[in-house]
Tab-separated table of N, CA and C in Angstrom:
chain	number	residue	atom	x	y	z
J	1092	GLN	N	14.429	18.751	-0.675
J	1092	GLN	CA	15.301	17.650	-0.779
J	1092	GLN	C	14.047	16.337	-0.459
J	1093	VAL	N	14.217	16.270	0.558
J	1093	VAL	CA	12.954	15.095	0.820
J	1093	VAL	C	11.472	15.889	0.704
J	1094	GLN	N	10.030	15.282	0.487
J	1094	GLN	CA	9.058	15.392	0.862
J	1094	GLN	C	8.066	14.578	0.852
J	1095	LEU	N	7.530	15.375	2.190
J	1095	LEU	CA	6.263	13.983	2.902
J	1095	LEU	C	5.188	15.063	2.516
J	1096	VAL	N	4.162	14.191	1.616
J	1096	VAL	CA	2.555	14.383	2.009
J	1096	VAL	C	1.439	13.801	2.561
J	1097	GLU	N	1.396	13.794	3.200
J	1097	GLU	CA	0.138	13.302	3.868
J	1097	GLU	C	-1.784	13.476	2.781
J	1098	SER	N	-2.146	12.400	3.447
J	1098	SER	CA	-3.566	12.442	2.966
J	1098	SER	C	-4.393	10.978	3.521
J	1099	GLY	N	-5.847	11.426	2.733
J	1099	GLY	CA	-6.600	10.321	3.775
J	1099	GLY	C	-7.558	11.646	4.897
J	1100	GLY	N	-7.000	12.263	5.496
J	1100	GLY	CA	-7.883	13.074	6.469
J	1100	GLY	C	-9.181	12.977	5.924
J	1101	GLY	N	-10.309	13.620	6.738
J	1101	GLY	CA	-11.394	13.989	6.709
J	1101	GLY	C	-12.310	14.199	8.059
J	1102	LEU	N	-13.763	14.371	7.655
J	1102	LEU	CA	-14.486	14.016	8.675
J	1102	LEU	C	-15.267	12.422	8.628
J	1103	VAL	N	-15.361	12.485	10.344
J	1103	VAL	CA	-15.542	10.736	10.983
J	1103	VAL	C	-16.334	11.214	12.006
J	1104	GLN	N	-17.533	10.356	12.209
J	1104	GLN	CA	-17.835	10.251	13.178
J	1104	GLN	C	-17.517	9.786	14.625
J	1105	ALA	N	-17.501	9.735	16.118
J	1105	ALA	CA	-17.002	8.699	16.984
J	1105	ALA	C	-17.615	7.520	16.391
J	1106	GLY	N	-16.521	6.903	16.755
J	1106	GLY	CA	-16.556	5.836	16.882
J	1106	GLY	C	-16.272	4.735	15.782
J	1107	GLY	N	-16.281	5.951	14.532
J	1107	GLY	CA	-15.693	5.024	13.421
J	1107	GLY	C	-14.349	4.994	12.654
J	1108	SER	N	-13.780	4.991	11.943
J	1108	SER	CA	-12.402	4.595	11.419
J	1108	SER	C	-12.029	5.784	10.288
J	1109	LEU	N	-10.715	5.915	10.378
J	1109	LEU	CA	-9.879	6.442	9.323
J	1109	LEU	C	-8.598	6.244	8.740
J	1110	ARG	N	-8.115	6.385	7.830
J	1110	ARG	CA	-6.798	5.691	7.530
J	1110	ARG	C	-6.380	6.920	6.729
J	1111	LEU	N	-5.081	7.593	7.411
J	1111	LEU	CA	-3.912	8.167	6.918
J	1111	LEU	C	-2.909	7.545	6.135
J	1112	SER	N	-2.721	8.841	5.000
J	1112	SER	CA	-1.009	7.739	4.716
J	1112	SER	C	-0.289	9.183	4.196
J	1113	CYS	N	1.149	8.841	4.292
J	1113	CYS	CA	2.114	9.452	3.911
J	1113	CYS	C	3.586	8.862	2.733
J	1114	ALA	N	3.451	9.691	1.544
J	1114	ALA	CA	4.088	9.396	0.605
J	1114	ALA	C	5.898	10.199	0.534
J	1115	ALA	N	6.545	9.447	0.440
J	1115	ALA	CA	7.583	10.375	0.619
J	1115	ALA	C	8.665	9.787	-0.551
J	1116	SER	N	9.284	11.052	-1.190
J	1116	SER	CA	9.392	11.363	-2.457
J	1116	SER	C	10.994	12.574	-2.342
J	1117	GLY	N	11.271	12.434	-3.333
J	1117	GLY	CA	12.795	13.592	-4.103
J	1117	GLY	C	13.966	12.493	-3.477
J	1118	ARG	N	15.206	13.318	-3.199
J	1118	ARG	CA	16.265	11.824	-3.341
J	1118	ARG	C	15.986	11.464	-1.828
J	1119	THR	N	15.831	10.317	-1.345
J	1119	THR	CA	15.451	9.412	-0.174
J	1119	THR	C	15.585	8.408	-0.261
J	1120	THR	N	16.214	7.651	0.929
J	1120	THR	CA	16.017	5.939	1.068
J	1120	THR	C	15.388	6.176	1.843
J	1121	PHE	N	14.042	5.570	1.882
J	1121	PHE	CA	13.035	5.169	2.725
J	1121	PHE	C	13.459	4.343	3.541
J	1122	SER	N	13.431	3.028	3.398
J	1122	SER	CA	13.600	1.762	3.993
J	1122	SER	C	14.432	2.166	4.899
J	1123	SER	N	15.843	2.850	5.038
J	1123	SER	CA	16.739	2.996	6.168
J	1123	SER	C	15.883	3.924	6.550
J	1124	TYR	N	14.944	4.806	6.924
J	1124	TYR	CA	14.047	5.720	7.912
J	1124	TYR	C	12.933	5.277	8.795
J	1125	ALA	N	13.286	6.027	9.813
J	1125	ALA	CA	12.311	5.701	11.235
J	1125	ALA	C	11.268	6.881	10.711
J	1126	MET	N	10.212	6.797	10.948
J	1126	MET	CA	8.851	7.019	10.628
J	1126	MET	C	7.858	7.850	11.899
J	1127	GLY	N	7.517	8.540	11.852
J	1127	GLY	CA	6.071	8.729	12.819
J	1127	GLY	C	5.021	9.444	12.487
J	1128	TRP	N	4.203	9.577	13.511
J	1128	TRP	CA	2.982	10.407	13.250
J	1128	TRP	C	2.919	11.390	14.077
J	1129	PHE	N	2.192	12.935	14.381
J	1129	PHE	CA	2.505	13.702	15.384
J	1129	PHE	C	0.817	14.625	15.147
J	1130	ARG	N	0.810	14.827	15.990
J	1130	ARG	CA	-1.019	15.836	15.420
J	1130	ARG	C	-0.860	17.203	16.396
J	1131	GLN	N	-1.550	18.081	16.334
J	1131	GLN	CA	-1.865	19.088	16.813
J	1131	GLN	C	-3.210	19.923	16.079
J	1132	ALA	N	-3.843	20.013	17.544
J	1132	ALA	CA	-5.440	20.042	18.339
J	1132	ALA	C	-5.034	21.733	17.841
J	1133	PRO	N	-6.278	22.452	17.467
J	1133	PRO	CA	-6.339	24.362	17.864
J	1133	PRO	C	-6.129	24.327	19.189
J	1134	GLY	N	-4.922	25.540	18.955
J	1134	GLY	CA	-4.257	26.055	20.753
J	1134	GLY	C	-3.875	24.766	21.554
J	1135	LYS	N	-3.707	24.135	20.581
J	1135	LYS	CA	-2.706	23.343	21.710
J	1135	LYS	C	-1.223	22.632	21.203
J	1136	GLU	N	-0.388	21.814	21.888
J	1136	GLU	CA	0.590	22.627	20.748
J	1136	GLU	C	1.044	20.525	20.109
J	1137	ARG	N	2.110	20.486	18.918
J	1137	ARG	CA	2.452	19.466	18.487
J	1137	ARG	C	2.516	18.431	19.762
J	1138	GLU	N	1.654	17.015	19.025
J	1138	GLU	CA	1.544	16.173	20.355
J	1138	GLU	C	2.203	14.380	19.340
J	1139	PHE	N	2.817	13.970	19.861
J	1139	PHE	CA	3.456	12.227	19.332
J	1139	PHE	C	2.237	11.911	19.441
J	1140	VAL	N	2.365	10.982	18.222
J	1140	VAL	CA	0.887	10.211	18.271
J	1140	VAL	C	1.675	8.387	17.648
J	1141	ALA	N	2.593	8.137	16.824
J	1141	ALA	CA	3.079	6.426	16.564
J	1141	ALA	C	4.095	6.855	15.974
J	1142	PHE	N	5.407	5.901	16.396
J	1142	PHE	CA	6.768	5.523	15.639
J	1142	PHE	C	6.498	4.243	15.216
J	1143	VAL	N	7.008	4.120	13.825
J	1143	VAL	CA	7.717	2.903	13.658
J	1143	VAL	C	8.964	2.809	13.004
J	1144	ASN	N	10.192	2.231	12.588
J	1144	ASN	CA	11.322	1.803	12.802
J	1144	ASN	C	11.508	1.436	11.842
J	1145	TRP	N	12.404	1.020	10.632
J	1145	TRP	CA	12.723	0.704	9.750
J	1145	TRP	C	11.684	-0.396	8.921
J	1146	ASN	N	12.004	-1.434	9.831
J	1146	ASN	CA	11.407	-2.472	8.968
J	1146	ASN	C	10.618	-2.919	10.091
J	1147	GLY	N	9.243	-1.768	10.596
J	1147	GLY	CA	8.031	-2.108	10.998
J	1147	GLY	C	8.816	-2.942	12.405
J	1148	ALA	N	9.610	-3.402	12.898
J	1148	ALA	CA	9.849	-4.016	14.169
J	1148	ALA	C	9.183	-3.969	15.723
J	1149	ILE	N	9.796	-2.377	15.326
J	1149	ILE	CA	9.906	-1.484	16.835
J	1149	ILE	C	8.798	-0.368	16.767
J	1150	THR	N	7.925	-0.780	17.401
J	1150	THR	CA	6.693	0.643	17.611
J	1150	THR	C	6.538	1.372	18.912
J	1151	TYR	N	6.005	2.450	18.698
J	1151	TYR	CA	5.565	2.987	19.457
J	1151	TYR	C	4.486	4.031	19.601
J	1152	TYR	N	3.367	3.799	20.653
J	1152	TYR	CA	2.560	4.773	20.517
J	1152	TYR	C	2.225	5.430	21.565
J	1153	ALA	N	1.761	6.879	21.641
J	1153	ALA	CA	1.071	7.630	22.936
J	1153	ALA	C	0.358	7.151	23.393
J	1154	ASP	N	-0.218	7.636	25.001
J	1154	ASP	CA	-1.299	6.357	25.670
J	1154	ASP	C	-2.111	6.451	24.696
J	1155	SER	N	-2.658	7.732	24.576
J	1155	SER	CA	-3.750	8.257	24.265
J	1155	SER	C	-4.507	7.026	22.914
J	1156	VAL	N	-3.577	6.910	21.784
J	1156	VAL	CA	-4.587	6.482	20.834
J	1156	VAL	C	-3.614	4.860	20.952
J	1157	LYS	N	-3.404	3.982	22.723
J	1157	LYS	CA	-2.784	2.249	22.203
J	1157	LYS	C	-4.107	1.760	22.297
J	1158	GLY	N	-4.199	0.605	21.535
J	1158	GLY	CA	-5.206	-0.180	21.257
J	1158	GLY	C	-6.254	0.593	20.318
J	1159	ARG	N	-5.953	1.353	19.986
J	1159	ARG	CA	-7.199	2.269	19.150
J	1159	ARG	C	-6.662	2.497	17.450
J	1160	PHE	N	-5.084	2.911	17.239
J	1160	PHE	CA	-5.003	3.257	16.275
J	1160	PHE	C	-3.545	2.253	15.821
J	1161	THR	N	-2.883	2.027	14.423
J	1161	THR	CA	-1.727	1.007	13.627
J	1161	THR	C	-1.383	1.656	13.008
J	1162	ILE	N	0.253	1.323	13.286
J	1162	ILE	CA	1.320	2.024	12.551
J	1162	ILE	C	2.047	1.190	11.263
J	1163	SER	N	1.706	1.570	10.431
J	1163	SER	CA	2.654	0.252	9.619
J	1163	SER	C	3.006	0.915	8.167
J	1164	ARG	N	4.199	0.110	7.369
J	1164	ARG	CA	4.781	1.553	6.722
J	1164	ARG	C	5.150	-0.106	5.298
J	1165	ASP	N	5.318	1.036	3.664
J	1165	ASP	CA	5.732	-0.241	3.411
J	1165	ASP	C	6.561	0.597	2.451
J	1166	ASN	N	7.762	-0.552	2.769
J	1166	ASN	CA	9.259	0.556	1.737
J	1166	ASN	C	9.202	0.363	0.447
J	1167	ALA	N	8.947	-0.155	-0.217
J	1167	ALA	CA	8.366	-0.268	-1.615
J	1167	ALA	C	7.826	0.394	-2.559
J	1168	LYS	N	7.191	1.461	-1.766
J	1168	LYS	CA	6.284	1.878	-1.948
J	1168	LYS	C	6.483	3.526	-0.838
J	1169	ASN	N	7.068	3.626	-0.336
J	1169	ASN	CA	8.020	4.831	0.255
J	1169	ASN	C	6.585	5.161	1.205
J	1170	THR	N	5.855	4.282	1.721
J	1170	THR	CA	4.736	4.839	1.990
J	1170	THR	C	4.500	4.412	4.175
J	1171	VAL	N	4.082	5.544	4.835
J	1171	VAL	CA	3.174	5.003	5.843
J	1171	VAL	C	2.091	5.349	5.871
J	1172	ASN	N	1.270	4.678	7.084
J	1172	ASN	CA	0.062	4.835	7.675
J	1172	ASN	C	-0.206	4.854	8.751
J	1173	LEU	N	-1.228	5.444	8.927
J	1173	LEU	CA	-1.846	5.525	10.440
J	1173	LEU	C	-3.487	4.907	10.262
J	1174	GLN	N	-3.718	3.672	10.565
J	1174	GLN	CA	-5.124	3.232	10.686
J	1174	GLN	C	-5.768	3.790	12.118
J	1175	MET	N	-6.927	3.960	12.248
J	1175	MET	CA	-7.698	5.244	13.216
J	1175	MET	C	-9.039	4.082	13.292
J	1176	ASN	N	-8.772	3.634	14.607
J	1176	ASN	CA	-9.909	3.066	14.954
J	1176	ASN	C	-10.860	3.254	16.251
J	1177	ARG	N	-11.343	3.119	15.946
J	1177	ARG	CA	-12.883	3.726	17.029
J	1177	ARG	C	-12.287	5.017	17.869
J	1178	MET	N	-12.433	6.043	16.611
J	1178	MET	CA	-12.172	7.827	17.255
J	1178	MET	C	-12.799	7.995	17.770
J	1179	LYS	N	-11.818	9.236	18.786
J	1179	LYS	CA	-13.130	9.977	19.801
J	1179	LYS	C	-13.087	11.444	19.413
J	1180	PRO	N	-13.925	12.344	19.677
J	1180	PRO	CA	-13.890	14.061	19.461
J	1180	PRO	C	-12.509	14.508	19.403
J	1181	GLU	N	-11.521	14.124	20.359
J	1181	GLU	CA	-10.362	14.639	21.133
J	1181	GLU	C	-9.240	14.363	20.121
J	1182	ASP	N	-9.813	13.224	19.227
J	1182	ASP	CA	-8.590	12.922	17.926
J	1182	ASP	C	-8.634	13.833	17.232
J	1183	THR	N	-9.937	15.088	16.836
J	1183	THR	CA	-9.805	15.753	16.209
J	1183	THR	C	-8.056	16.813	16.126
J	1184	ALA	N	-7.355	17.264	14.838
J	1184	ALA	CA	-6.591	17.387	15.153
J	1184	ALA	C	-5.658	17.545	13.218
J	1185	VAL	N	-5.000	18.285	12.737
J	1185	VAL	CA	-3.597	18.302	12.268
J	1185	VAL	C	-3.002	16.988	12.096
J	1186	TYR	N	-3.158	16.341	11.354
J	1186	TYR	CA	-1.922	15.250	11.641
J	1186	TYR	C	-0.796	15.123	10.517
J	1187	TYR	N	0.537	14.782	11.309
J	1187	TYR	CA	1.713	15.182	10.527
J	1187	TYR	C	2.507	13.933	10.202
J	1188	CYS	N	3.301	13.839	9.321
J	1188	CYS	CA	4.232	12.740	8.984
J	1188	CYS	C	5.702	12.880	9.037
J	1189	ALA	N	6.409	12.303	9.921
J	1189	ALA	CA	7.572	12.702	9.678
J	1189	ALA	C	8.119	11.694	9.509
J	1190	ALA	N	9.821	12.234	8.993
J	1190	ALA	CA	10.923	11.028	8.674
J	1190	ALA	C	12.410	11.491	10.210
J	1191	ALA	N	13.001	10.297	10.376
J	1191	ALA	CA	13.887	10.716	11.024
J	1191	ALA	C	15.109	9.826	9.993
J	1192	ARG	N	16.643	10.277	9.603
J	1192	ARG	CA	17.423	9.638	9.458
J	1192	ARG	C	18.409	8.848	9.671
J	1193	THR	N	18.353	8.575	11.247
J	1193	THR	CA	19.442	7.692	11.490
J	1193	THR	C	17.910	7.684	13.098
J	1194	TYR	N	18.239	6.149	13.806
J	1194	TYR	CA	17.263	6.090	15.006
J	1194	TYR	C	18.276	4.926	15.830
J	1195	SER	N	18.874	4.870	17.065
J	1195	SER	CA	19.321	4.319	17.815
J	1195	SER	C	18.704	3.932	19.272
J	1196	GLY	N	17.292	3.882	19.100
J	1196	GLY	CA	16.876	2.982	20.418
J	1196	GLY	C	16.017	4.501	20.674
J	1197	GLY	N	15.152	4.266	21.409
J	1197	GLY	CA	14.322	5.404	22.357
J	1197	GLY	C	12.835	5.317	21.275
J	1198	PRO	N	11.738	5.859	22.268
J	1198	PRO	CA	10.632	6.493	21.637
J	1198	PRO	C	11.193	7.869	20.625
J	1199	ARG	N	12.114	8.487	20.996
J	1199	ARG	CA	12.007	9.921	20.390
J	1199	ARG	C	13.262	10.334	19.631
J	1200	PRO	N	13.271	9.654	18.643
J	1200	PRO	CA	14.736	10.062	17.178
J	1200	PRO	C	14.106	10.916	17.096
J	1201	GLN	N	15.186	11.783	16.824
J	1201	GLN	CA	15.357	13.682	15.603
J	1201	GLN	C	14.649	13.320	14.832
J	1202	TYR	N	13.770	13.570	14.144
J	1202	TYR	CA	12.933	13.610	12.652
J	1202	TYR	C	13.554	15.067	12.064
J	1203	ASP	N	13.825	14.612	10.584
J	1203	ASP	CA	14.839	15.666	10.330
J	1203	ASP	C	13.667	16.228	8.924
J	1204	TYR	N	12.190	15.476	8.831
J	1204	TYR	CA	11.385	15.967	7.756
J	1204	TYR	C	9.914	15.902	8.002
J	1205	TRP	N	9.420	16.853	7.580
J	1205	TRP	CA	8.036	17.325	8.050
J	1205	TRP	C	6.705	16.680	6.968
J	1206	GLY	N	5.742	16.838	6.611
J	1206	GLY	CA	4.664	16.912	6.318
J	1206	GLY	C	4.053	18.069	6.330
J	1207	GLN	N	3.075	18.089	5.358
J	1207	GLN	CA	2.403	20.021	5.700
J	1207	GLN	C	0.879	19.259	6.691
J	1208	GLY	N	0.860	18.202	6.965
J	1208	GLY	CA	-0.177	17.603	7.414
J	1208	GLY	C	-1.967	18.008	7.270
J	1209	THR	N	-2.510	17.101	7.311
J	1209	THR	CA	-3.842	16.766	6.973
J	1209	THR	C	-4.889	17.003	7.640
J	1210	GLN	N	-6.063	17.475	7.856
J	1210	GLN	CA	-6.827	17.411	9.083
J	1210	GLN	C	-7.864	16.407	8.791
J	1211	VAL	N	-7.663	15.756	10.512
J	1211	VAL	CA	-8.937	14.978	10.946
J	1211	VAL	C	-10.137	15.661	11.455
J	1212	THR	N	-11.033	15.570	11.772
J	1212	THR	CA	-12.517	15.896	12.508
J	1212	THR	C	-13.227	14.869	12.186
J	1213	VAL	N	-12.959	14.629	14.049
J	1213	VAL	CA	-14.455	13.465	14.072
J	1213	VAL	C	-15.447	14.495	15.122
J	1214	SER	N	-16.433	13.781	14.567
J	1214	SER	CA	-17.990	14.625	15.570
J	1214	SER	C	-18.070	13.693	16.559
J	1215	SER	N	-18.788	14.116	17.298
J	1215	SER	CA	-19.215	13.587	18.560
J	1215	SER	C	-21.334	13.320	17.936
């Protein structure tokens, strides 16, 4: 029904920057969705990275990325982005975007749609 496709992953040196994008397609009302970014490193469980509500007025970040990562969205293009600065080797993971059809507050909505992920590798 709704497809999410991440792009922009790759290899970057510690201290560098990378920008991820997630494009939504299919039968979707993107402008009404809350969006999130997650990541999963080898041998570890998926962890929350960042969240943005429908109009960008509310954001949440994991403590590990606060001050370094910025989530944003462009509803006209059905796109959510993650700007990653001052990257660290521990940021290495597969990054996933997700969409929540409803949001009633708090940092952890129920996500209904997930992308397939994009690999991010940070070298030391």
